[in-house]
DNA sequence: GTCATCATGTAAGCCGTTACATGATTGC
DNA sequence: GCAATCATGTAACGGCTTACATGATGAC
């Protein structure tokens, strides 16, 4: 359960309804992590999420109109879609449009906030791209977890780049890796200070 | 055939003989790309490489002495090992020490030079860590291939970081990704100029 | 009417993981 | 003698890919 793709798909559906084919491009354009996930991953994932009751297929009145209807009152749009729900969910053109359920929303936020799986950079980037769905404390928790991982990793690669036994090329790779981790760390630290000053200004307003 | 792990293992064996258990730590310390590859990957990989005739098990006279015998005359060491080759390859303590074959050496260099699979960062880092086994032109070819990929990728993430439709967090991720790619590009460019000035100085010496 | 694109799905396979099973060697 | 560690292997499974199979829609 808790896979990267699941989170990504649910994250897209938090914003608005999508059909499978569309999810691929959205994954690239809005979450930017991968270069085109294959349909062989997307369709089975959607089927599984539907079985779990986290998403459901909805009927589409007019597909063209719907897909341009990305903004506007979120709750109003959701209510409208719920009213034209069917068992098949197949629009007149064979497109199967999915909507996230209430349970799906709850599960999504829980998955997103789970700090256990921020280990690799892709996982973390995806979560940050969806960070607006997290409460400030959850965001900070994720950032701090990631920071700790990076500090550990930095020690490892620095040891490598100082290892005299390694040849020029291997050491160069380690050295570059260290620079990459340093860049990541600087980013995290920026985000953390932004997060904290934001919380402070909110606290200030409240006085 | 041509998997990352195969190249990594053959790369380690180019330097000196290893047994499976040892390969895991070497992978971390000398090629630095992963945090501990599992034995469930390493042993089957070695078995496969042996079936393919790219590596072979060698008998160990004294395991302790051998493992500290990492430097010195390479050809001499190789000849000595070849002379105590057995069918089992099991030393008295159950360690199975592998040696790369001539065919293995040839295959390794071919795999390493193959530019088709420099697409992801791990693959490329591994190849650079082993770059001393490549001829200068091969190294340049790999670097240029990687450079082209990165330029393409940079366009994508820059498009994302300039996309007004994305929220603050998603744009931040894209922006950071762009900085990462820029860092990679700068590294590649450094390596390329170093490679070229080196070739020039060699050409100069030849005059 | 036919071609490109949109659209959904299944099957096989790849490459890696964790969990399990087993045993030798060394240090205390 | 007993624990830690070194050492090798198998089995099951996970998540993703490519290749395959199918069909609707829109542009010309």
Tab-separated table of C-alpha atoms (C1' of nucleotides) in Angstrom:
chain	number	residue	atom	x	y	z
A	1	UNK	CA	0.000	0.000	0.000
A	2	UNK	CA	1.965	3.273	0.665
A	3	UNK	CA	3.828	3.350	-2.661
A	4	UNK	CA	5.185	6.491	-4.312
A	5	UNK	CA	2.845	6.186	-7.240
A	6	UNK	CA	-0.208	5.863	-4.988
A	7	UNK	CA	0.673	9.072	-3.205
A	8	UNK	CA	1.347	10.856	-6.475
A	9	UNK	CA	-1.978	9.769	-7.983
A	10	UNK	CA	-3.964	10.643	-4.875
A	11	UNK	CA	-2.146	13.973	-4.747
A	12	UNK	CA	-3.267	14.813	-8.261
A	13	UNK	CA	-6.830	13.761	-7.471
A	14	UNK	CA	-6.867	16.005	-4.393
A	15	UNK	CA	-6.828	18.920	-6.791
A	16	UNK	CA	-9.386	17.677	-9.294
A	17	UNK	CA	-10.645	14.553	-11.059
A	18	UNK	CA	-8.476	12.863	-13.658
A	19	UNK	CA	-8.577	9.882	-15.967
A	20	UNK	CA	-5.643	7.512	-16.226
A	21	UNK	CA	-4.186	8.713	-19.503
A	22	UNK	CA	-4.146	12.266	-18.229
A	23	UNK	CA	-2.453	11.308	-14.994
A	24	UNK	CA	0.726	10.458	-16.816
A	25	UNK	CA	1.237	13.927	-18.224
A	26	UNK	CA	0.166	15.553	-14.966
A	27	UNK	CA	2.699	13.480	-13.080
A	28	UNK	CA	5.384	14.949	-15.282
A	29	UNK	CA	4.097	18.531	-15.483
A	30	UNK	CA	2.783	19.098	-11.968
A	31	UNK	CA	4.883	16.773	-9.827
A	32	UNK	CA	7.834	16.752	-12.178
A	33	UNK	CA	9.604	13.853	-10.571
A	34	UNK	CA	9.545	11.303	-13.342
A	35	UNK	CA	9.865	11.358	-17.073
A	36	UNK	CA	6.633	9.586	-18.035
A	37	UNK	CA	5.521	6.753	-15.793
A	38	UNK	CA	4.227	3.873	-17.895
A	39	UNK	CA	0.551	3.028	-18.259
A	40	UNK	CA	1.373	-0.454	-17.118
A	41	UNK	CA	1.921	1.100	-13.712
A	42	UNK	CA	-0.847	3.688	-13.707
A	43	UNK	CA	-3.864	1.597	-14.633
A	44	UNK	CA	-3.201	-1.220	-12.171
A	45	UNK	CA	-2.532	1.389	-9.470
A	46	UNK	CA	-5.865	3.078	-10.151
A	47	UNK	CA	-7.643	-0.272	-10.084
A	48	UNK	CA	-6.046	-1.098	-6.748
A	49	UNK	CA	-6.908	2.294	-5.256
A	50	UNK	CA	-10.486	1.791	-6.396
A	51	UNK	CA	-10.653	-1.661	-4.776
A	52	UNK	CA	-9.376	-0.077	-1.561
A	53	UNK	CA	-12.117	2.539	-1.743
A	54	UNK	CA	-9.675	5.445	-1.907
A	55	UNK	CA	-10.835	6.559	-5.334
A	56	UNK	CA	-13.985	5.959	-7.362
A	57	UNK	CA	-14.951	6.246	-10.994
A	58	UNK	CA	-17.343	9.068	-11.857
A	59	UNK	CA	-19.502	9.639	-14.890
A	60	UNK	CA	-18.604	12.538	-17.131
A	61	UNK	CA	-21.315	14.767	-18.608
A	62	UNK	CA	-19.046	16.474	-21.080
A	63	UNK	CA	-15.436	15.444	-21.037
A	64	UNK	CA	-14.105	18.498	-22.880
A	65	UNK	CA	-15.777	20.976	-20.568
A	66	UNK	CA	-14.662	19.092	-17.497
A	67	UNK	CA	-10.998	18.991	-18.322
A	68	UNK	CA	-10.838	22.762	-18.672
A	69	UNK	CA	-12.670	23.153	-15.368
A	70	UNK	CA	-9.572	22.893	-13.219
A	71	UNK	CA	-10.060	25.939	-11.016
A	72	UNK	CA	-12.973	27.473	-9.193
A	73	UNK	CA	-14.838	26.503	-6.023
A	74	UNK	CA	-13.394	23.166	-4.984
A	75	UNK	CA	-16.215	22.034	-2.750
A	76	UNK	CA	-18.804	23.074	-5.322
A	77	UNK	CA	-17.045	21.150	-8.048
A	78	UNK	CA	-16.751	18.084	-5.849
A	79	UNK	CA	-20.444	18.151	-4.972
A	80	UNK	CA	-21.377	18.474	-8.623
A	81	UNK	CA	-19.292	15.459	-9.541
A	82	UNK	CA	-20.612	13.358	-6.716
A	83	UNK	CA	-24.141	13.971	-7.963
A	84	UNK	CA	-23.415	12.378	-11.327
A	85	UNK	CA	-21.607	9.332	-10.000
A	86	UNK	CA	-22.419	6.017	-11.694
A	87	UNK	CA	-21.453	2.406	-11.260
A	88	UNK	CA	-19.476	2.249	-14.485
A	89	UNK	CA	-17.725	5.581	-14.465
A	90	UNK	CA	-17.236	5.325	-18.198
A	91	UNK	CA	-17.937	8.524	-20.093
A	92	UNK	CA	-19.369	8.394	-23.564
A	93	UNK	CA	-15.881	8.285	-25.038
A	94	UNK	CA	-14.529	5.450	-22.959
A	95	UNK	CA	-12.589	7.666	-20.607
A	96	UNK	CA	-12.697	6.500	-17.026
A	97	UNK	CA	-12.536	9.506	-14.749
A	98	UNK	CA	-11.570	8.978	-11.148
A	99	UNK	CA	-12.442	11.020	-8.086
A	100	UNK	CA	-10.815	10.746	-4.683
A	101	UNK	CA	-13.119	9.629	-1.854
A	102	UNK	CA	-13.284	11.042	1.667
A	103	UNK	CA	-11.385	7.978	2.885
A	104	UNK	CA	-8.897	8.571	0.112
A	105	UNK	CA	-8.309	12.133	1.296
A	106	UNK	CA	-7.700	10.982	4.839
A	107	UNK	CA	-5.371	8.177	3.726
A	108	UNK	CA	-3.512	10.502	1.399
A	109	UNK	CA	-2.702	13.007	4.134
A	110	UNK	CA	-1.626	10.170	6.441
A	111	UNK	CA	0.664	8.682	3.771
A	112	UNK	CA	2.087	12.071	2.890
A	113	UNK	CA	2.905	12.877	6.495
A	114	UNK	CA	4.519	9.500	7.199
A	115	UNK	CA	8.168	10.379	7.737
A	116	UNK	CA	9.372	6.753	7.578
A	117	UNK	CA	9.806	6.828	3.808
A	118	UNK	CA	11.568	10.104	3.071
A	119	UNK	CA	14.801	8.157	2.648
A	120	UNK	CA	15.406	8.722	-1.020
A	121	UNK	CA	15.395	11.942	-2.929
A	122	UNK	CA	12.500	11.057	-5.233
A	123	UNK	CA	10.251	10.206	-2.348
A	124	UNK	CA	11.088	13.416	-0.590
A	125	UNK	CA	10.705	15.613	-3.670
A	126	UNK	CA	7.283	14.166	-4.319
A	127	UNK	CA	6.208	14.909	-0.761
A	128	UNK	CA	7.511	18.455	-0.941
A	129	UNK	CA	5.717	19.038	-4.227
A	130	UNK	CA	2.521	18.099	-2.379
A	131	UNK	CA	3.470	19.867	0.849
A	132	UNK	CA	0.586	22.313	0.684
A	133	UNK	CA	-1.676	19.477	1.807
A	134	UNK	CA	0.264	19.156	5.064
A	135	UNK	CA	-0.109	21.166	8.243
A	136	UNK	CA	2.964	23.296	9.110
A	137	UNK	CA	4.083	20.970	11.941
A	138	UNK	CA	3.916	17.957	9.621
A	139	UNK	CA	5.940	19.807	7.025
A	140	UNK	CA	8.576	20.685	9.594
A	141	UNK	CA	8.683	17.067	10.794
A	142	UNK	CA	9.299	15.847	7.229
A	143	UNK	CA	11.968	18.455	6.653
A	144	UNK	CA	13.779	17.607	9.860
A	145	UNK	CA	13.681	13.921	9.098
A	146	UNK	CA	15.109	14.554	5.676
A	147	UNK	CA	17.752	16.826	7.139
A	148	UNK	CA	18.957	14.120	9.516
A	149	UNK	CA	19.243	11.627	6.642
A	150	UNK	CA	21.238	14.108	4.574
A	151	UNK	CA	23.658	14.890	7.401
A	152	UNK	CA	24.346	11.171	7.742
A	153	UNK	CA	24.809	10.783	4.017
A	154	UNK	CA	27.145	13.766	3.919
A	155	UNK	CA	29.478	12.065	6.392
A	156	UNK	CA	29.590	8.983	4.192
A	157	UNK	CA	30.415	10.730	0.950
A	158	UNK	CA	32.921	13.049	2.641
A	159	UNK	CA	34.710	9.989	3.972
A	160	UNK	CA	34.828	8.747	0.385
A	161	UNK	CA	36.135	11.990	-1.060
A	162	UNK	CA	38.909	12.017	1.563
A	163	UNK	CA	39.817	8.387	0.980
A	164	UNK	CA	43.361	8.325	-0.378
A	165	UNK	CA	42.962	4.747	-1.593
A	166	UNK	CA	40.468	5.843	-4.218
A	167	UNK	CA	41.685	6.904	-7.613
A	168	UNK	CA	41.123	10.338	-9.051
A	169	UNK	CA	37.848	9.471	-10.771
A	170	UNK	CA	36.216	7.653	-7.876
A	171	UNK	CA	37.203	10.467	-5.542
A	172	UNK	CA	35.799	12.977	-7.997
A	173	UNK	CA	32.468	11.174	-7.950
A	174	UNK	CA	32.404	11.200	-4.152
A	175	UNK	CA	33.357	14.836	-4.062
A	176	UNK	CA	30.590	15.754	-6.464
A	177	UNK	CA	28.137	13.662	-4.480
A	178	UNK	CA	29.135	15.638	-1.385
A	179	UNK	CA	28.404	18.898	-3.193
A	180	UNK	CA	25.013	17.577	-4.195
A	181	UNK	CA	24.160	16.672	-0.627
A	182	UNK	CA	25.344	20.091	0.556
A	183	UNK	CA	23.040	21.721	-1.966
A	184	UNK	CA	20.155	19.604	-0.742
A	185	UNK	CA	20.947	20.512	2.846
A	186	UNK	CA	21.028	24.220	2.069
A	187	UNK	CA	17.613	23.899	0.434
A	188	UNK	CA	16.153	22.065	3.415
A	189	UNK	CA	17.551	24.688	5.768
A	190	UNK	CA	16.000	27.453	3.702
A	191	UNK	CA	12.650	25.715	3.787
A	192	UNK	CA	12.940	25.190	7.532
A	193	UNK	CA	13.687	28.824	8.283
A	194	UNK	CA	10.869	29.913	5.969
A	195	UNK	CA	8.529	27.520	7.740
A	196	UNK	CA	9.559	28.867	11.140
A	197	UNK	CA	9.371	32.541	10.304
A	198	UNK	CA	5.960	31.885	8.853
A	199	UNK	CA	4.793	30.261	12.045
A	200	UNK	CA	6.213	33.163	14.038
A	201	UNK	CA	4.436	35.760	11.972
A	202	UNK	CA	1.188	33.855	12.454
A	203	UNK	CA	1.818	33.726	16.190
A	204	UNK	CA	2.547	37.450	16.090
A	205	UNK	CA	-0.732	38.199	14.316
A	206	UNK	CA	-2.568	36.273	17.009
A	207	UNK	CA	-1.320	38.554	19.800
B	1	UNK	CA	23.160	-8.933	-18.920
B	2	UNK	CA	24.471	-5.307	-18.766
B	3	UNK	CA	23.006	-4.476	-15.339
B	4	UNK	CA	24.442	-1.892	-12.948
B	5	UNK	CA	25.371	-4.500	-10.397
B	6	UNK	CA	27.216	-6.620	-12.962
B	7	UNK	CA	29.356	-3.674	-13.981
B	8	UNK	CA	30.035	-2.759	-10.377
B	9	UNK	CA	31.091	-6.295	-9.453
B	10	UNK	CA	33.282	-6.708	-12.523
B	11	UNK	CA	34.774	-3.297	-11.815
B	12	UNK	CA	35.808	-4.379	-8.341
B	13	UNK	CA	37.252	-7.625	-9.679
B	14	UNK	CA	39.307	-5.713	-12.253
B	15	UNK	CA	41.341	-4.433	-9.327
B	16	UNK	CA	41.727	-7.660	-7.392
B	17	UNK	CA	39.889	-10.849	-6.426
B	18	UNK	CA	36.982	-10.669	-4.002
B	19	UNK	CA	34.520	-12.976	-2.348
B	20	UNK	CA	30.825	-12.162	-2.237
B	21	UNK	CA	30.574	-10.959	1.313
B	22	UNK	CA	33.439	-8.571	0.797
B	23	UNK	CA	31.930	-7.152	-2.372
B	24	UNK	CA	29.139	-5.549	-0.437
B	25	UNK	CA	31.428	-3.386	1.675
B	26	UNK	CA	33.657	-2.594	-1.289
B	27	UNK	CA	30.649	-1.484	-3.264
B	28	UNK	CA	29.926	1.044	-0.551
B	29	UNK	CA	33.496	2.133	0.187
B	30	UNK	CA	35.083	2.150	-3.253
B	31	UNK	CA	32.174	2.831	-5.588
B	32	UNK	CA	30.141	4.669	-2.973
B	33	UNK	CA	26.919	4.651	-4.934
B	34	UNK	CA	24.708	2.530	-2.740
B	35	UNK	CA	24.181	2.064	0.932
B	36	UNK	CA	24.699	-1.701	1.183
B	37	UNK	CA	23.388	-3.779	-1.679
B	38	UNK	CA	21.726	-6.907	-0.336
B	39	UNK	CA	23.322	-10.355	-0.510
B	40	UNK	CA	20.188	-11.544	-2.196
B	41	UNK	CA	21.389	-9.528	-5.189
B	42	UNK	CA	25.117	-10.143	-4.963
B	43	UNK	CA	25.256	-13.944	-4.779
B	44	UNK	CA	22.861	-14.596	-7.654
B	45	UNK	CA	24.731	-11.988	-9.700
B	46	UNK	CA	28.057	-13.735	-9.071
B	47	UNK	CA	26.525	-17.097	-9.956
B	48	UNK	CA	25.210	-15.655	-13.206
B	49	UNK	CA	28.527	-14.024	-14.086
B	50	UNK	CA	30.238	-17.355	-13.439
B	51	UNK	CA	27.777	-19.196	-15.708
B	52	UNK	CA	28.539	-16.619	-18.397
B	53	UNK	CA	32.255	-17.255	-17.998
B	54	UNK	CA	33.006	-13.649	-17.023
B	55	UNK	CA	34.291	-14.592	-13.582
B	56	UNK	CA	35.555	-17.818	-12.053
B	57	UNK	CA	36.069	-19.124	-8.554
B	58	UNK	CA	39.677	-19.470	-7.447
B	59	UNK	CA	41.200	-21.457	-4.596
B	60	UNK	CA	42.704	-19.471	-1.755
B	61	UNK	CA	45.996	-20.565	-0.233
B	62	UNK	CA	45.697	-18.282	2.771
B	63	UNK	CA	42.674	-16.088	2.881
B	64	UNK	CA	44.127	-13.602	5.379
B	65	UNK	CA	47.310	-13.021	3.433
B	66	UNK	CA	45.446	-12.684	0.182
B	67	UNK	CA	43.034	-10.022	1.301
B	68	UNK	CA	45.904	-7.767	2.425
B	69	UNK	CA	47.629	-8.357	-0.884
B	70	UNK	CA	45.724	-5.674	-2.727
B	71	UNK	CA	48.606	-3.770	-4.297
B	72	UNK	CA	51.778	-4.714	-6.086
B	73	UNK	CA	52.450	-6.124	-9.519
B	74	UNK	CA	49.052	-6.767	-11.039
B	75	UNK	CA	50.124	-9.198	-13.701
B	76	UNK	CA	52.273	-11.115	-11.227
B	77	UNK	CA	49.406	-11.395	-8.786
B	78	UNK	CA	47.048	-12.509	-11.496
B	79	UNK	CA	49.447	-15.193	-12.687
B	80	UNK	CA	49.892	-16.469	-9.149
B	81	UNK	CA	46.139	-16.735	-8.672
B	82	UNK	CA	45.615	-18.453	-11.966
B	83	UNK	CA	48.116	-21.117	-10.927
B	84	UNK	CA	46.059	-22.106	-7.883
B	85	UNK	CA	42.708	-22.143	-9.600
B	86	UNK	CA	40.447	-25.089	-8.750
B	87	UNK	CA	37.090	-26.380	-9.841
B	88	UNK	CA	35.392	-25.639	-6.539
B	89	UNK	CA	36.946	-22.306	-5.660
B	90	UNK	CA	36.118	-22.871	-2.020
B	91	UNK	CA	38.898	-21.933	0.381
B	92	UNK	CA	39.334	-23.874	3.582
B	93	UNK	CA	36.991	-21.516	5.380
B	94	UNK	CA	34.093	-21.682	2.968
B	95	UNK	CA	34.842	-18.374	1.333
B	96	UNK	CA	34.325	-18.445	-2.375
B	97	UNK	CA	36.783	-16.068	-3.999
B	98	UNK	CA	36.103	-14.889	-7.516
B	99	UNK	CA	38.508	-13.754	-10.182
B	100	UNK	CA	37.597	-11.959	-13.391
B	101	UNK	CA	38.416	-13.848	-16.602
B	102	UNK	CA	39.918	-12.442	-19.767
B	103	UNK	CA	36.488	-12.545	-21.368
B	104	UNK	CA	35.165	-10.795	-18.276
B	105	UNK	CA	37.693	-7.993	-18.689
B	106	UNK	CA	36.747	-7.497	-22.306
B	107	UNK	CA	33.016	-7.573	-21.532
B	108	UNK	CA	33.473	-5.190	-18.629
B	109	UNK	CA	35.182	-2.536	-20.714
B	110	UNK	CA	32.536	-2.908	-23.408
B	111	UNK	CA	29.710	-2.541	-20.872
B	112	UNK	CA	31.387	0.407	-19.198
B	113	UNK	CA	31.858	2.245	-22.466
B	114	UNK	CA	28.304	1.642	-23.657
B	115	UNK	CA	26.788	5.137	-23.652
B	116	UNK	CA	23.192	3.901	-24.070
B	117	UNK	CA	22.645	3.534	-20.341
B	118	UNK	CA	24.048	6.695	-18.809
B	119	UNK	CA	20.496	7.982	-18.464
B	120	UNK	CA	20.226	8.068	-14.699
B	121	UNK	CA	22.551	9.591	-12.195
B	122	UNK	CA	23.425	6.348	-10.420
B	123	UNK	CA	24.415	4.645	-13.619
B	124	UNK	CA	26.565	7.547	-14.621
B	125	UNK	CA	28.248	7.930	-11.227
B	126	UNK	CA	29.157	4.276	-11.226
B	127	UNK	CA	30.730	4.587	-14.643
B	128	UNK	CA	32.691	7.666	-13.658
B	129	UNK	CA	33.945	5.937	-10.515
B	130	UNK	CA	35.347	3.266	-12.833
B	131	UNK	CA	36.445	5.697	-15.530
B	132	UNK	CA	40.140	4.852	-15.175
B	133	UNK	CA	39.397	1.635	-17.064
B	134	UNK	CA	38.256	3.611	-20.090
B	135	UNK	CA	40.352	5.146	-22.828
B	136	UNK	CA	40.214	8.960	-22.947
B	137	UNK	CA	37.976	9.035	-26.063
B	138	UNK	CA	35.504	6.645	-24.396
B	139	UNK	CA	35.466	8.812	-21.305
B	140	UNK	CA	34.754	11.895	-23.376
B	141	UNK	CA	31.985	10.090	-25.244
B	142	UNK	CA	30.325	9.145	-21.971
B	143	UNK	CA	30.660	12.664	-20.602
B	144	UNK	CA	29.190	14.200	-23.728
B	145	UNK	CA	26.284	11.803	-23.738
B	146	UNK	CA	25.574	12.622	-20.123
B	147	UNK	CA	25.874	16.314	-20.835
B	148	UNK	CA	23.250	16.131	-23.567
B	149	UNK	CA	20.850	14.319	-21.232
B	150	UNK	CA	21.362	16.922	-18.530
B	151	UNK	CA	20.752	19.844	-20.881
B	152	UNK	CA	17.470	18.250	-21.906
B	153	UNK	CA	16.511	17.636	-18.292
B	154	UNK	CA	17.383	21.208	-17.383
B	155	UNK	CA	14.872	22.516	-19.896
B	156	UNK	CA	12.171	20.354	-18.364
B	157	UNK	CA	12.713	21.389	-14.764
B	158	UNK	CA	13.147	25.047	-15.717
B	159	UNK	CA	9.805	24.915	-17.457
B	160	UNK	CA	8.406	23.566	-14.203
B	161	UNK	CA	9.990	26.216	-12.023
B	162	UNK	CA	8.566	28.916	-14.303
B	163	UNK	CA	5.109	27.358	-14.377
B	164	UNK	CA	2.728	29.826	-12.736
B	165	UNK	CA	0.074	27.151	-12.301
B	166	UNK	CA	2.194	25.337	-9.762
B	167	UNK	CA	1.955	26.234	-6.116
B	168	UNK	CA	4.861	27.569	-4.078
B	169	UNK	CA	6.018	24.146	-2.899
B	170	UNK	CA	5.890	22.355	-6.228
B	171	UNK	CA	7.724	25.256	-7.857
B	172	UNK	CA	10.301	25.156	-5.095
B	173	UNK	CA	10.938	21.482	-5.826
B	174	UNK	CA	11.369	22.209	-9.531
B	175	UNK	CA	13.632	25.120	-8.790
B	176	UNK	CA	15.811	23.034	-6.534
B	177	UNK	CA	15.877	20.255	-9.112
B	178	UNK	CA	17.119	22.820	-11.644
B	179	UNK	CA	19.945	23.819	-9.296
B	180	UNK	CA	20.888	20.174	-8.916
B	181	UNK	CA	21.057	19.686	-12.660
B	182	UNK	CA	23.111	22.867	-13.012
B	183	UNK	CA	25.569	21.532	-10.460
B	184	UNK	CA	25.816	18.267	-12.367
B	185	UNK	CA	26.378	20.143	-15.603
B	186	UNK	CA	29.158	22.240	-14.090
B	187	UNK	CA	30.840	19.047	-12.906
B	188	UNK	CA	30.614	17.430	-16.317
B	189	UNK	CA	32.004	20.526	-17.962
B	190	UNK	CA	34.934	20.539	-15.549
B	191	UNK	CA	35.631	16.911	-16.316
B	192	UNK	CA	35.408	17.573	-20.041
B	193	UNK	CA	37.862	20.454	-19.989
B	194	UNK	CA	40.231	18.441	-17.792
B	195	UNK	CA	39.970	15.534	-20.217
B	196	UNK	CA	40.713	17.811	-23.161
B	197	UNK	CA	43.615	19.684	-21.635
B	198	UNK	CA	45.073	16.331	-20.674
B	199	UNK	CA	44.820	15.092	-24.243
B	200	UNK	CA	46.392	18.310	-25.474
B	201	UNK	CA	49.336	18.058	-23.096
B	202	UNK	CA	49.873	14.480	-24.238
B	203	UNK	CA	49.782	15.617	-27.851
B	204	UNK	CA	52.222	18.357	-26.968
B	205	UNK	CA	54.645	15.890	-25.392
B	206	UNK	CA	54.503	13.801	-28.546
B	207	UNK	CA	55.822	16.683	-30.686
C	1	DG	C1'	-11.233	6.291	-45.174
C	2	DT	C1'	-7.232	6.370	-42.897
C	3	DC	C1'	-3.794	8.123	-39.800
C	4	DA	C1'	-2.368	10.195	-35.426
C	5	DT	C1'	-3.618	10.594	-30.967
C	6	DC	C1'	-6.265	9.506	-27.132
C	7	DA	C1'	-7.562	5.882	-24.079
C	8	DT	C1'	-7.636	1.413	-21.307
C	9	DG	C1'	-6.095	-2.627	-20.056
C	10	DT	C1'	-3.157	-7.458	-19.512
C	11	DA	C1'	1.113	-10.388	-19.438
C	12	DA	C1'	5.749	-11.227	-19.016
C	13	DG	C1'	9.875	-10.003	-17.296
C	14	DC	C1'	13.710	-7.371	-14.809
C	15	DC	C1'	16.079	-6.007	-11.080
C	16	DG	C1'	16.090	-5.389	-6.822
C	17	DT	C1'	14.470	-6.205	-1.946
C	18	DT	C1'	13.414	-8.777	2.669
C	19	DA	C1'	13.059	-12.930	5.061
C	20	DC	C1'	14.576	-17.326	5.757
C	21	DA	C1'	17.968	-21.223	6.364
C	22	DT	C1'	22.556	-22.697	7.274
C	23	DG	C1'	27.097	-23.056	8.797
C	24	DA	C1'	32.307	-21.625	9.807
C	25	DT	C1'	35.620	-18.700	12.541
C	26	DT	C1'	37.125	-15.740	16.129
C	27	DG	C1'	37.165	-13.584	20.604
C	28	DC	C1'	36.088	-13.927	25.182
D	1	DG	C1'	31.070	-23.085	25.228
D	2	DC	C1'	28.806	-19.143	23.403
D	3	DA	C1'	28.019	-14.915	21.079
D	4	DA	C1'	29.290	-11.899	17.314
D	5	DT	C1'	30.618	-11.714	12.865
D	6	DC	C1'	31.726	-13.606	8.698
D	7	DA	C1'	29.994	-16.134	4.870
D	8	DT	C1'	26.810	-18.323	1.353
D	9	DG	C1'	22.835	-19.267	-0.498
D	10	DT	C1'	17.302	-19.734	-1.632
D	11	DA	C1'	12.358	-18.151	-1.863
D	12	DA	C1'	8.950	-14.977	-2.077
D	13	DC	C1'	7.573	-10.877	-3.291
D	14	DG	C1'	7.340	-5.704	-4.889
D	15	DG	C1'	7.151	-2.185	-8.069
D	16	DC	C1'	8.124	-0.807	-12.250
D	17	DT	C1'	9.031	-1.555	-17.287
D	18	DT	C1'	8.158	-3.138	-22.120
D	19	DA	C1'	5.372	-5.427	-25.270
D	20	DC	C1'	1.064	-6.740	-26.612
D	21	DA	C1'	-4.018	-6.304	-27.624
D	22	DT	C1'	-7.866	-3.367	-28.391
D	23	DG	C1'	-10.730	0.289	-29.557
D	24	DA	C1'	-12.746	5.334	-29.863
D	25	DT	C1'	-12.239	10.201	-31.642
D	26	DG	C1'	-10.775	13.904	-34.514
D	27	DA	C1'	-8.260	15.897	-38.439
D	28	DC	C1'	-7.519	15.823	-43.147
